[in-house]
PDB file of C-alpha atoms and ligand atoms in Angstrom:
ATOM      1  CA  MET A  25     -14.216 -12.234-161.353  1.00  0.00           C
ATOM      2  CA  ASP A  26     -16.632 -14.832-160.367  1.00  0.00           C
ATOM      3  CA  ARG A  27     -20.237 -13.471-161.209  1.00  0.00           C
ATOM      4  CA  ALA A  28     -21.355 -14.717-157.840  1.00  0.00           C
ATOM      5  CA  ASN A  29     -19.234 -12.156-156.192  1.00  0.00           C
ATOM      6  CA  ARG A  30     -20.564  -9.182-157.862  1.00  0.00           C
ATOM      7  CA  LEU A  31     -23.340  -7.124-156.537  1.00  0.00           C
ATOM      8  CA  ARG A  32     -25.261  -4.421-158.375  1.00  0.00           C
ATOM      9  CA  LEU A  33     -27.716  -1.801-157.351  1.00  0.00           C
ATOM     10  CA  SER A  34     -31.171  -2.476-158.907  1.00  0.00           C
ATOM     11  CA  ARG A  35     -33.616   0.092-160.093  1.00  0.00           C
ATOM     12  CA  ASP A  36     -35.733  -0.455-156.960  1.00  0.00           C
ATOM     13  CA  GLY A  37     -32.714   0.497-154.864  1.00  0.00           C
ATOM     14  CA  THR A  38     -31.999  -3.042-153.583  1.00  0.00           C
ATOM     15  CA  LEU A  39     -28.665  -4.846-154.136  1.00  0.00           C
ATOM     16  CA  ALA A  40     -28.960  -7.498-156.637  1.00  0.00           C
ATOM     17  CA  GLY A  41     -26.530 -10.561-155.890  1.00  0.00           C
ATOM     18  CA  ASP A  42     -25.621 -12.546-152.773  1.00  0.00           C
ATOM     19  CA  VAL A  43     -25.608  -9.693-150.266  1.00  0.00           C
ATOM     20  CA  GLU A  44     -26.203 -12.444-147.557  1.00  0.00           C
ATOM     21  CA  THR A  45     -22.773 -14.002-148.200  1.00  0.00           C
ATOM     22  CA  LEU A  46     -21.096 -10.631-148.103  1.00  0.00           C
ATOM     23  CA  GLY A  47     -22.974  -9.758-144.734  1.00  0.00           C
ATOM     24  CA  ARG A  48     -21.715 -13.110-143.245  1.00  0.00           C
ATOM     25  CA  LEU A  49     -18.162 -12.305-144.457  1.00  0.00           C
ATOM     26  CA  LEU A  50     -18.087  -8.942-142.761  1.00  0.00           C
ATOM     27  CA  ALA A  51     -19.799 -10.152-139.649  1.00  0.00           C
ATOM     28  CA  SER A  52     -17.567 -13.074-139.185  1.00  0.00           C
ATOM     29  CA  ALA A  53     -14.187 -11.429-140.309  1.00  0.00           C
ATOM     30  CA  ARG A  54     -11.456 -11.146-137.701  1.00  0.00           C
ATOM     31  CA  ARG A  55     -10.703  -7.566-138.662  1.00  0.00           C
ATOM     32  CA  VAL A  56     -12.354  -5.272-141.250  1.00  0.00           C
ATOM     33  CA  VAL A  57     -10.733  -1.972-142.330  1.00  0.00           C
ATOM     34  CA  ALA A  58     -11.652   0.544-144.909  1.00  0.00           C
ATOM     35  CA  LEU A  59      -9.764   2.553-147.518  1.00  0.00           C
ATOM     36  CA  THR A  60     -11.662   5.503-148.926  1.00  0.00           C
ATOM     37  CA  GLY A  61     -11.223   7.888-151.850  1.00  0.00           C
ATOM     38  CA  ALA A  62     -12.620  10.774-153.600  1.00  0.00           C
ATOM     39  CA  GLY A  63     -15.630   8.741-154.845  1.00  0.00           C
ATOM     40  CA  LEU A  64     -17.185   8.413-151.478  1.00  0.00           C
ATOM     41  CA  SER A  65     -17.672  12.161-151.241  1.00  0.00           C
ATOM     42  CA  VAL A  66     -19.148  12.687-154.702  1.00  0.00           C
ATOM     43  CA  GLU A  67     -22.603  12.233-153.324  1.00  0.00           C
ATOM     44  CA  SER A  68     -21.770  15.085-150.853  1.00  0.00           C
ATOM     45  CA  GLY A  69     -21.114  17.332-153.889  1.00  0.00           C
ATOM     46  CA  VAL A  70     -17.197  17.138-153.897  1.00  0.00           C
ATOM     47  CA  PRO A  71     -16.084  16.080-157.393  1.00  0.00           C
ATOM     48  CA  GLY A  72     -13.684  13.220-157.759  1.00  0.00           C
ATOM     49  CA  PHE A  73     -10.086  14.212-158.961  1.00  0.00           C
ATOM     50  CA  ARG A  74      -9.868  12.036-162.107  1.00  0.00           C
ATOM     51  CA  SER A  75     -13.567  12.177-163.143  1.00  0.00           C
ATOM     52  CA  PRO A  76     -14.729  14.268-166.008  1.00  0.00           C
ATOM     53  CA  GLY A  77     -14.914  17.909-164.652  1.00  0.00           C
ATOM     54  CA  GLY A  78     -12.754  16.965-161.753  1.00  0.00           C
ATOM     55  CA  LEU A  79      -9.965  19.162-160.402  1.00  0.00           C
ATOM     56  CA  TRP A  80      -7.301  17.344-162.365  1.00  0.00           C
ATOM     57  CA  SER A  81      -9.144  18.031-165.641  1.00  0.00           C
ATOM     58  CA  VAL A  82      -8.738  21.800-164.902  1.00  0.00           C
ATOM     59  CA  PHE A  83      -5.456  22.003-163.183  1.00  0.00           C
ATOM     60  CA  ASP A  84      -2.584  19.644-164.379  1.00  0.00           C
ATOM     61  CA  PRO A  85      -1.589  18.197-160.926  1.00  0.00           C
ATOM     62  CA  MET A  86       2.132  18.171-161.989  1.00  0.00           C
ATOM     63  CA  GLU A  87       1.936  21.950-162.667  1.00  0.00           C
ATOM     64  CA  TYR A  88      -0.052  23.059-159.800  1.00  0.00           C
ATOM     65  CA  ALA A  89      -0.216  20.411-157.089  1.00  0.00           C
ATOM     66  CA  THR A  90       3.458  19.867-156.421  1.00  0.00           C
ATOM     67  CA  LEU A  91       5.539  21.202-153.575  1.00  0.00           C
ATOM     68  CA  SER A  92       7.917  22.714-156.041  1.00  0.00           C
ATOM     69  CA  CYS A  93       5.052  24.606-157.682  1.00  0.00           C
ATOM     70  CA  PHE A  94       4.132  26.077-154.293  1.00  0.00           C
ATOM     71  CA  LEU A  95       7.727  27.001-153.282  1.00  0.00           C
ATOM     72  CA  ARG A  96       8.227  28.532-156.864  1.00  0.00           C
ATOM     73  CA  SER A  97       4.958  30.269-157.234  1.00  0.00           C
ATOM     74  CA  PRO A  98       2.625  30.388-154.181  1.00  0.00           C
ATOM     75  CA  ALA A  99       0.337  32.609-156.211  1.00  0.00           C
ATOM     76  CA  LYS A 100      -0.069  30.028-158.890  1.00  0.00           C
ATOM     77  CA  ALA A 101      -0.511  27.191-156.391  1.00  0.00           C
ATOM     78  CA  TRP A 102      -3.205  29.072-154.646  1.00  0.00           C
ATOM     79  CA  GLU A 103      -5.408  29.123-157.869  1.00  0.00           C
ATOM     80  CA  LEU A 104      -5.667  25.265-157.268  1.00  0.00           C
ATOM     81  CA  TYR A 105      -6.025  25.671-153.435  1.00  0.00           C
ATOM     82  CA  ARG A 106      -8.963  28.073-153.831  1.00  0.00           C
ATOM     83  CA  ALA A 107     -10.760  25.702-156.213  1.00  0.00           C
ATOM     84  CA  LEU A 108     -10.016  22.749-153.808  1.00  0.00           C
ATOM     85  CA  GLY A 109     -11.286  24.715-150.799  1.00  0.00           C
ATOM     86  CA  ALA A 110     -14.368  25.794-152.533  1.00  0.00           C
ATOM     87  CA  SER A 111     -15.100  22.230-153.572  1.00  0.00           C
ATOM     88  CA  ILE A 112     -15.137  20.999-149.972  1.00  0.00           C
ATOM     89  CA  ALA A 113     -16.494  24.091-148.059  1.00  0.00           C
ATOM     90  CA  GLY A 114     -19.823  23.521-146.476  1.00  0.00           C
ATOM     91  CA  ARG A 115     -20.196  19.879-147.511  1.00  0.00           C
ATOM     92  CA  GLU A 116     -21.874  17.413-145.261  1.00  0.00           C
ATOM     93  CA  PRO A 117     -21.384  13.630-144.865  1.00  0.00           C
ATOM     94  CA  ASN A 118     -23.509  11.398-146.995  1.00  0.00           C
ATOM     95  CA  ALA A 119     -25.261   8.061-146.225  1.00  0.00           C
ATOM     96  CA  GLY A 120     -21.924   6.229-147.118  1.00  0.00           C
ATOM     97  CA  HIS A 121     -19.974   8.018-144.608  1.00  0.00           C
ATOM     98  CA  ARG A 122     -22.683   7.478-142.087  1.00  0.00           C
ATOM     99  CA  ALA A 123     -22.807   3.771-142.855  1.00  0.00           C
ATOM    100  CA  LEU A 124     -19.114   3.366-142.249  1.00  0.00           C
ATOM    101  CA  ALA A 125     -19.528   5.376-138.780  1.00  0.00           C
ATOM    102  CA  ARG A 126     -22.189   2.925-137.904  1.00  0.00           C
ATOM    103  CA  LEU A 127     -20.124  -0.206-138.795  1.00  0.00           C
ATOM    104  CA  GLU A 128     -17.317   1.217-136.480  1.00  0.00           C
ATOM    105  CA  ARG A 129     -19.721   1.927-133.648  1.00  0.00           C
ATOM    106  CA  GLU A 130     -21.131  -1.641-133.965  1.00  0.00           C
ATOM    107  CA  GLY A 131     -17.698  -3.043-133.484  1.00  0.00           C
ATOM    108  CA  LEU A 132     -17.464  -4.405-137.080  1.00  0.00           C
ATOM    109  CA  LEU A 133     -14.883  -2.025-138.489  1.00  0.00           C
ATOM    110  CA  ALA A 134     -11.462  -1.363-137.007  1.00  0.00           C
ATOM    111  CA  GLY A 135     -10.863   1.966-138.708  1.00  0.00           C
ATOM    112  CA  ILE A 136     -10.601   3.922-141.953  1.00  0.00           C
ATOM    113  CA  VAL A 137      -7.589   4.955-144.022  1.00  0.00           C
ATOM    114  CA  THR A 138      -8.715   7.848-146.085  1.00  0.00           C
ATOM    115  CA  GLN A 139      -7.181   9.881-149.111  1.00  0.00           C
ATOM    116  CA  ASN A 140      -9.891  12.406-148.573  1.00  0.00           C
ATOM    117  CA  ILE A 141      -9.003  15.795-147.130  1.00  0.00           C
ATOM    118  CA  ASP A 142     -12.681  16.868-146.598  1.00  0.00           C
ATOM    119  CA  GLY A 143     -13.128  15.797-143.012  1.00  0.00           C
ATOM    120  CA  LEU A 144     -16.421  14.143-143.779  1.00  0.00           C
ATOM    121  CA  HIS A 145     -15.606  10.866-142.079  1.00  0.00           C
ATOM    122  CA  ARG A 146     -15.074  12.611-138.583  1.00  0.00           C
ATOM    123  CA  ALA A 147     -18.100  14.756-139.303  1.00  0.00           C
ATOM    124  CA  ALA A 148     -20.226  11.552-139.696  1.00  0.00           C
ATOM    125  CA  GLY A 149     -18.899  10.251-136.401  1.00  0.00           C
ATOM    126  CA  SER A 150     -16.092   7.819-137.385  1.00  0.00           C
ATOM    127  CA  GLU A 151     -13.428   7.810-134.844  1.00  0.00           C
ATOM    128  CA  THR A 152     -10.419   5.883-136.114  1.00  0.00           C
ATOM    129  CA  VAL A 153      -9.791   7.803-139.317  1.00  0.00           C
ATOM    130  CA  ILE A 154      -6.261   8.046-140.598  1.00  0.00           C
ATOM    131  CA  GLU A 155      -6.009  11.099-143.098  1.00  0.00           C
ATOM    132  CA  ILE A 156      -2.883  10.122-145.058  1.00  0.00           C
ATOM    133  CA  HIS A 157      -3.250  13.037-147.417  1.00  0.00           C
ATOM    134  CA  GLY A 158      -3.747  15.552-144.676  1.00  0.00           C
ATOM    135  CA  GLU A 159      -6.826  17.608-144.077  1.00  0.00           C
ATOM    136  CA  GLY A 160      -8.362  20.735-145.740  1.00  0.00           C
ATOM    137  CA  ARG A 161      -9.592  22.505-142.395  1.00  0.00           C
ATOM    138  CA  ASN A 162      -6.301  24.225-141.693  1.00  0.00           C
ATOM    139  CA  LEU A 163      -3.310  25.830-143.287  1.00  0.00           C
ATOM    140  CA  GLU A 164       0.365  25.132-142.670  1.00  0.00           C
ATOM    141  CA  CYS A 165       3.584  26.927-142.783  1.00  0.00           C
ATOM    142  CA  THR A 166       6.244  24.908-144.725  1.00  0.00           C
ATOM    143  CA  VAL A 167       8.980  27.019-143.129  1.00  0.00           C
ATOM    144  CA  CYS A 168       8.130  27.117-139.316  1.00  0.00           C
ATOM    145  CA  ARG A 169       5.459  24.386-139.407  1.00  0.00           C
ATOM    146  CA  ALA A 170       2.686  26.708-137.739  1.00  0.00           C
ATOM    147  CA  ILE A 171      -0.804  25.564-138.326  1.00  0.00           C
ATOM    148  CA  GLU A 172      -3.603  28.152-138.744  1.00  0.00           C
ATOM    149  CA  PRO A 173      -7.256  27.524-139.563  1.00  0.00           C
ATOM    150  CA  LEU A 174      -8.504  28.048-143.069  1.00  0.00           C
ATOM    151  CA  LEU A 175     -10.915  30.959-143.243  1.00  0.00           C
ATOM    152  CA  ALA A 176     -13.557  31.851-145.846  1.00  0.00           C
ATOM    153  CA  ALA A 177     -11.530  35.059-146.691  1.00  0.00           C
ATOM    154  CA  HIS A 178      -8.624  32.767-147.813  1.00  0.00           C
ATOM    155  CA  LEU A 179     -10.601  31.439-150.561  1.00  0.00           C
ATOM    156  CA  GLU A 180     -11.244  34.847-152.025  1.00  0.00           C
ATOM    157  CA  PRO A 181      -9.014  36.123-154.888  1.00  0.00           C
ATOM    158  CA  GLY A 182      -5.915  37.891-153.481  1.00  0.00           C
ATOM    159  CA  PRO A 183      -2.296  37.330-152.432  1.00  0.00           C
ATOM    160  CA  PRO A 184      -1.603  33.895-150.781  1.00  0.00           C
ATOM    161  CA  PRO A 185      -2.211  34.042-146.843  1.00  0.00           C
ATOM    162  CA  ARG A 186       1.056  34.435-144.904  1.00  0.00           C
ATOM    163  CA  CYS A 187       2.139  32.802-141.661  1.00  0.00           C
ATOM    164  CA  ALA A 188       1.361  35.027-138.574  1.00  0.00           C
ATOM    165  CA  ALA A 189       4.665  33.652-136.967  1.00  0.00           C
ATOM    166  CA  CYS A 190       7.271  33.998-139.563  1.00  0.00           C
ATOM    167  CA  GLY A 191       5.517  35.780-142.565  1.00  0.00           C
ATOM    168  CA  SER A 192       6.157  32.816-145.084  1.00  0.00           C
ATOM    169  CA  PRO A 193       3.336  31.871-147.596  1.00  0.00           C
ATOM    170  CA  LEU A 194       1.042  29.339-146.106  1.00  0.00           C
ATOM    171  CA  LYS A 195      -0.420  26.262-147.938  1.00  0.00           C
ATOM    172  CA  PRO A 196      -3.465  24.039-146.982  1.00  0.00           C
ATOM    173  CA  ASN A 197      -2.515  21.322-144.529  1.00  0.00           C
ATOM    174  CA  VAL A 198      -2.793  18.697-147.297  1.00  0.00           C
ATOM    175  CA  VAL A 199      -0.056  16.430-148.777  1.00  0.00           C
ATOM    176  CA  LEU A 200       1.200  17.830-152.083  1.00  0.00           C
ATOM    177  CA  PHE A 201       2.787  15.700-154.825  1.00  0.00           C
ATOM    178  CA  GLU A 202       6.584  15.403-153.865  1.00  0.00           C
ATOM    179  CA  GLU A 203       5.618  15.407-150.087  1.00  0.00           C
ATOM    180  CA  PRO A 204       5.582  12.272-147.990  1.00  0.00           C
ATOM    181  CA  VAL A 205       2.095  11.008-146.928  1.00  0.00           C
ATOM    182  CA  ARG A 206       1.102  11.294-143.277  1.00  0.00           C
ATOM    183  CA  GLU A 207       0.833   8.598-140.727  1.00  0.00           C
ATOM    184  CA  MET A 208       1.643   5.662-143.056  1.00  0.00           C
ATOM    185  CA  ALA A 209       3.049   3.499-140.363  1.00  0.00           C
ATOM    186  CA  ARG A 210      -0.121   3.861-138.427  1.00  0.00           C
ATOM    187  CA  ALA A 211      -2.081   3.048-141.553  1.00  0.00           C
ATOM    188  CA  ARG A 212       0.020  -0.048-142.240  1.00  0.00           C
ATOM    189  CA  ALA A 213      -0.458  -1.041-138.580  1.00  0.00           C
ATOM    190  CA  LEU A 214      -4.232  -0.747-138.918  1.00  0.00           C
ATOM    191  CA  VAL A 215      -4.365  -2.725-142.146  1.00  0.00           C
ATOM    192  CA  ALA A 216      -1.785  -5.415-140.995  1.00  0.00           C
ATOM    193  CA  GLY A 217      -3.840  -8.646-140.402  1.00  0.00           C
ATOM    194  CA  ALA A 218      -7.093  -7.411-141.806  1.00  0.00           C
ATOM    195  CA  SER A 219      -9.129 -10.184-143.143  1.00  0.00           C
ATOM    196  CA  ALA A 220     -11.310  -7.908-145.125  1.00  0.00           C
ATOM    197  CA  MET A 221     -10.795  -4.238-146.669  1.00  0.00           C
ATOM    198  CA  LEU A 222     -13.655  -2.248-147.958  1.00  0.00           C
ATOM    199  CA  VAL A 223     -12.113  -0.313-150.850  1.00  0.00           C
ATOM    200  CA  VAL A 224     -14.586   2.667-151.479  1.00  0.00           C
ATOM    201  CA  GLY A 225     -14.664   5.066-154.173  1.00  0.00           C
ATOM    202  CA  THR A 226     -11.004   5.006-155.060  1.00  0.00           C
ATOM    203  CA  SER A 227      -9.010   4.326-158.296  1.00  0.00           C
ATOM    204  CA  ALA A 228      -6.403   3.208-155.859  1.00  0.00           C
ATOM    205  CA  GLU A 229      -3.820   4.407-158.484  1.00  0.00           C
ATOM    206  CA  VAL A 230      -1.863   6.821-156.334  1.00  0.00           C
ATOM    207  CA  ALA A 231       1.001   5.502-154.101  1.00  0.00           C
ATOM    208  CA  PRO A 232       1.399   4.520-151.386  1.00  0.00           C
ATOM    209  CA  ALA A 233      -2.361   4.439-150.491  1.00  0.00           C
ATOM    210  CA  GLY A 234      -2.863   2.281-153.554  1.00  0.00           C
ATOM    211  CA  SER A 235      -0.592  -0.339-152.211  1.00  0.00           C
ATOM    212  CA  LEU A 236      -2.705  -1.115-149.012  1.00  0.00           C
ATOM    213  CA  PRO A 237      -5.300  -3.337-150.795  1.00  0.00           C
ATOM    214  CA  GLY A 238      -2.352  -5.511-152.108  1.00  0.00           C
ATOM    215  CA  ASP A 239      -1.047  -5.654-148.537  1.00  0.00           C
ATOM    216  CA  VAL A 240      -4.378  -7.176-147.428  1.00  0.00           C
ATOM    217  CA  LEU A 241      -4.287  -9.615-150.249  1.00  0.00           C
ATOM    218  CA  GLU A 242      -0.906 -10.777-149.405  1.00  0.00           C
ATOM    219  CA  GLY A 243      -1.935 -11.461-145.775  1.00  0.00           C
ATOM    220  CA  GLY A 244      -4.621 -13.835-147.147  1.00  0.00           C
ATOM    221  CA  GLY A 245      -7.498 -11.258-146.716  1.00  0.00           C
ATOM    222  CA  SER A 246     -10.114 -10.351-149.285  1.00  0.00           C
ATOM    223  CA  LEU A 247     -11.315  -6.923-150.781  1.00  0.00           C
ATOM    224  CA  VAL A 248     -14.897  -5.660-150.979  1.00  0.00           C
ATOM    225  CA  GLU A 249     -14.675  -2.907-153.599  1.00  0.00           C
ATOM    226  CA  PHE A 250     -17.381  -0.124-153.961  1.00  0.00           C
ATOM    227  CA  ASN A 251     -17.314   1.728-157.081  1.00  0.00           C
ATOM    228  CA  LEU A 252     -19.341   2.953-160.131  1.00  0.00           C
ATOM    229  CA  ALA A 253     -17.495   0.719-162.362  1.00  0.00           C
ATOM    230  CA  PRO A 254     -14.630  -1.875-162.252  1.00  0.00           C
ATOM    231  CA  THR A 255     -11.096  -0.412-161.705  1.00  0.00           C
ATOM    232  CA  ARG A 256      -7.582  -1.698-162.252  1.00  0.00           C
ATOM    233  CA  ARG A 257      -7.851  -3.042-158.814  1.00  0.00           C
ATOM    234  CA  THR A 258     -10.886  -5.080-159.715  1.00  0.00           C
ATOM    235  CA  GLU A 259      -9.111  -6.571-162.710  1.00  0.00           C
ATOM    236  CA  ALA A 260      -6.043  -7.379-160.666  1.00  0.00           C
ATOM    237  CA  GLY A 261      -8.208  -9.524-158.245  1.00  0.00           C
ATOM    238  CA  LEU A 262     -10.136  -9.107-154.942  1.00  0.00           C
ATOM    239  CA  GLY A 263      -8.839 -12.187-153.134  1.00  0.00           C
ATOM    240  CA  PRO A 264     -10.541 -15.583-152.089  1.00  0.00           C
ATOM    241  CA  SER A 265     -13.817 -14.090-150.885  1.00  0.00           C
ATOM    242  CA  GLY A 266     -13.698 -10.723-152.573  1.00  0.00           C
ATOM    243  CA  PHE A 267     -16.710  -8.912-153.793  1.00  0.00           C
ATOM    244  CA  PHE A 268     -17.228  -5.967-156.401  1.00  0.00           C
ATOM    245  CA  VAL A 269     -20.242  -3.834-155.259  1.00  0.00           C
ATOM    246  CA  GLU A 270     -21.307  -1.670-158.235  1.00  0.00           C
ATOM    247  CA  GLY A 271     -23.140   1.500-157.666  1.00  0.00           C
ATOM    248  CA  PRO A 272     -23.012   4.900-155.802  1.00  0.00           C
ATOM    249  CA  ALA A 273     -21.395   4.263-152.497  1.00  0.00           C
ATOM    250  CA  GLY A 274     -23.884   6.359-150.723  1.00  0.00           C
ATOM    251  CA  ARG A 275     -26.608   3.764-151.651  1.00  0.00           C
ATOM    252  CA  THR A 276     -24.540   0.618-151.797  1.00  0.00           C
ATOM    253  CA  LEU A 277     -22.619   0.999-148.425  1.00  0.00           C
ATOM    254  CA  PRO A 278     -25.783   1.282-146.174  1.00  0.00           C
ATOM    255  CA  ALA A 279     -27.313  -1.821-147.743  1.00  0.00           C
ATOM    256  CA  VAL A 280     -24.069  -3.759-147.120  1.00  0.00           C
ATOM    257  CA  VAL A 281     -23.823  -2.490-143.690  1.00  0.00           C
ATOM    258  CA  ASP A 282     -27.400  -3.510-142.894  1.00  0.00           C
ATOM    259  CA  ALA A 283     -26.600  -7.044-144.343  1.00  0.00           C
ATOM    260  CA  ALA A 284     -23.457  -7.330-141.960  1.00  0.00           C
ATOM    261  CA  LEU A 285     -25.576  -6.211-138.906  1.00  0.00           C
ATOM    262  CA  GLU A 286     -28.326  -8.674-139.801  1.00  0.00           C
ATOM    263  CA  ALA A 287     -25.915 -11.517-140.318  1.00  0.00           C
ATOM    264  CA  ARG A 288     -24.374 -10.797-136.889  1.00  0.00           C
ATOM    265  CA  ALA A 289     -27.731 -10.642-135.321  1.00  0.00           C
ATOM    266  CA  ARG A 290     -28.562 -14.075-136.859  1.00  0.00           C
ATOM    267  CA  GLU A 291     -25.395 -15.468-135.602  1.00  0.00           C
ATOM    268  CA  MET A 292     -25.733 -14.242-131.893  1.00  0.00           C
ATOM    269  CA  PRO A 293     -26.947 -16.941-129.605  1.00  0.00           C
TER     270      PRO A 293
HETATM  271  N1  APR B  16     -19.642   5.891-155.411  1.00  0.00           N
HETATM  272  C1  APR B  16     -18.495   4.998-155.672  1.00  0.00           C
HETATM  273  N2  APR B  16     -17.381   5.282-156.349  1.00  0.00           N
HETATM  274  C2  APR B  16     -17.381   6.481-157.016  1.00  0.00           C
HETATM  275  C3  APR B  16     -18.534   7.356-157.042  1.00  0.00           C
HETATM  276  C4  APR B  16     -19.567   6.942-156.134  1.00  0.00           C
HETATM  277  N3  APR B  16     -20.753   7.820-156.013  1.00  0.00           N
HETATM  278  N4  APR B  16     -18.245   8.402-157.788  1.00  0.00           N
HETATM  279  C5  APR B  16     -16.999   8.079-158.346  1.00  0.00           C
HETATM  280  N5  APR B  16     -16.642   6.939-157.888  1.00  0.00           N
HETATM  281  C6  APR B  16     -15.307   6.283-158.182  1.00  0.00           C
HETATM  282  C7  APR B  16     -14.803   6.629-159.532  1.00  0.00           C
HETATM  283  O1  APR B  16     -15.155   5.532-160.353  1.00  0.00           O
HETATM  284  C8  APR B  16     -13.183   6.418-159.295  1.00  0.00           C
HETATM  285  O2  APR B  16     -12.816   5.138-159.452  1.00  0.00           O
HETATM  286  O3  APR B  16     -14.352   6.741-157.244  1.00  0.00           O
HETATM  287  C9  APR B  16     -13.000   6.799-157.771  1.00  0.00           C
HETATM  288  C10 APR B  16     -12.425   8.128-157.619  1.00  0.00           C
HETATM  289  O4  APR B  16     -11.040   8.113-158.076  1.00  0.00           O
HETATM  290  P1  APR B  16     -10.109   9.310-158.121  1.00  0.00           P
HETATM  291  O5  APR B  16     -10.777  10.505-158.555  1.00  0.00           O
HETATM  292  O6  APR B  16      -8.819   8.814-158.737  1.00  0.00           O
HETATM  293  O7  APR B  16      -9.861   9.650-156.425  1.00  0.00           O
HETATM  294  P2  APR B  16      -8.866   8.922-155.468  1.00  0.00           P
HETATM  295  O8  APR B  16      -8.677   7.503-155.807  1.00  0.00           O
HETATM  296  O9  APR B  16      -9.362   9.217-154.042  1.00  0.00           O
HETATM  297  O10 APR B  16      -7.563   9.752-155.749  1.00  0.00           O
HETATM  298  C11 APR B  16      -6.376   9.470-154.841  1.00  0.00           C
HETATM  299  O11 APR B  16      -5.141  11.052-155.900  1.00  0.00           O
HETATM  300  O12 APR B  16      -4.950  13.100-156.882  1.00  0.00           O
HETATM  301  C12 APR B  16      -4.701  12.397-155.823  1.00  0.00           C
HETATM  302  O13 APR B  16      -4.495  13.302-153.621  1.00  0.00           O
HETATM  303  C13 APR B  16      -5.568  13.003-154.740  1.00  0.00           C
HETATM  304  O14 APR B  16      -6.366  11.868-152.802  1.00  0.00           O
HETATM  305  C14 APR B  16      -6.428  11.809-154.282  1.00  0.00           C
HETATM  306  C15 APR B  16      -5.593  10.557-154.687  1.00  0.00           C
END
């Protein structure tokens, strides 16, 4: 990647690199959308899945996080769900979530497709949020499709909670492996025609969310990736005006959003 298109957080907390050009790109883009992943919530205290100490280093996802595991042994699957529930309970949005909410409020972000189930985008005030992996605030019944709120008591050890309507074991209202993602048509419609996509805190390795950045590139748009370190996506290319912004998203996103709003203010007659 062109060094000019790389920004890095310096020790004094400012972004080193051509942040003005990035600000202008976002301020003048026809349509900006965001794809977010676990990395954005790390600074809220929710660990990433694939990071050291993340959930997938403790629970093999193919053994605990599949639909067939839940159907075969709800009690075993609930060992993972309790750890997942505990990891998101009581978490608050961080400055990165708030920066995206501000960008939308200011009319410079059309919406967010998120793989996160922690609800922190909505808590930060974002309105168009497509949660393609579901959400962790409720439980669902895979038999009668009833939805019930997740209660603190459900995270305590004990037998899996059962559906009040039909008595079947409940699972969190999240997408397990082997289940289709939610609202993918709406996500594709949001992303279609985007001239820029902010790809924040995701390894973008899990399908089909991982294919959305490629859709933007095919449509002639560019990617602005926010991550602690380059990913396979960075290596594969970020498009004609793409940027890689290195550092914690809770620090880098607010700086880039400030730059976009300043660029717009400068361009206003
Ligand atoms: N700021 C920016 N990026 C960060 C930060 C941070 N503070 N902390 C970590 N990251 C980056 C990591 O470098 C990594 O590239 O966030 C990314 C997190 O990647 P994953 O843990 O793979 O999370 P994600 O991409 O959201 O996973 C996608 O996979 O297991 C499934 O359903 C699960 O939704 C999840 C999906």
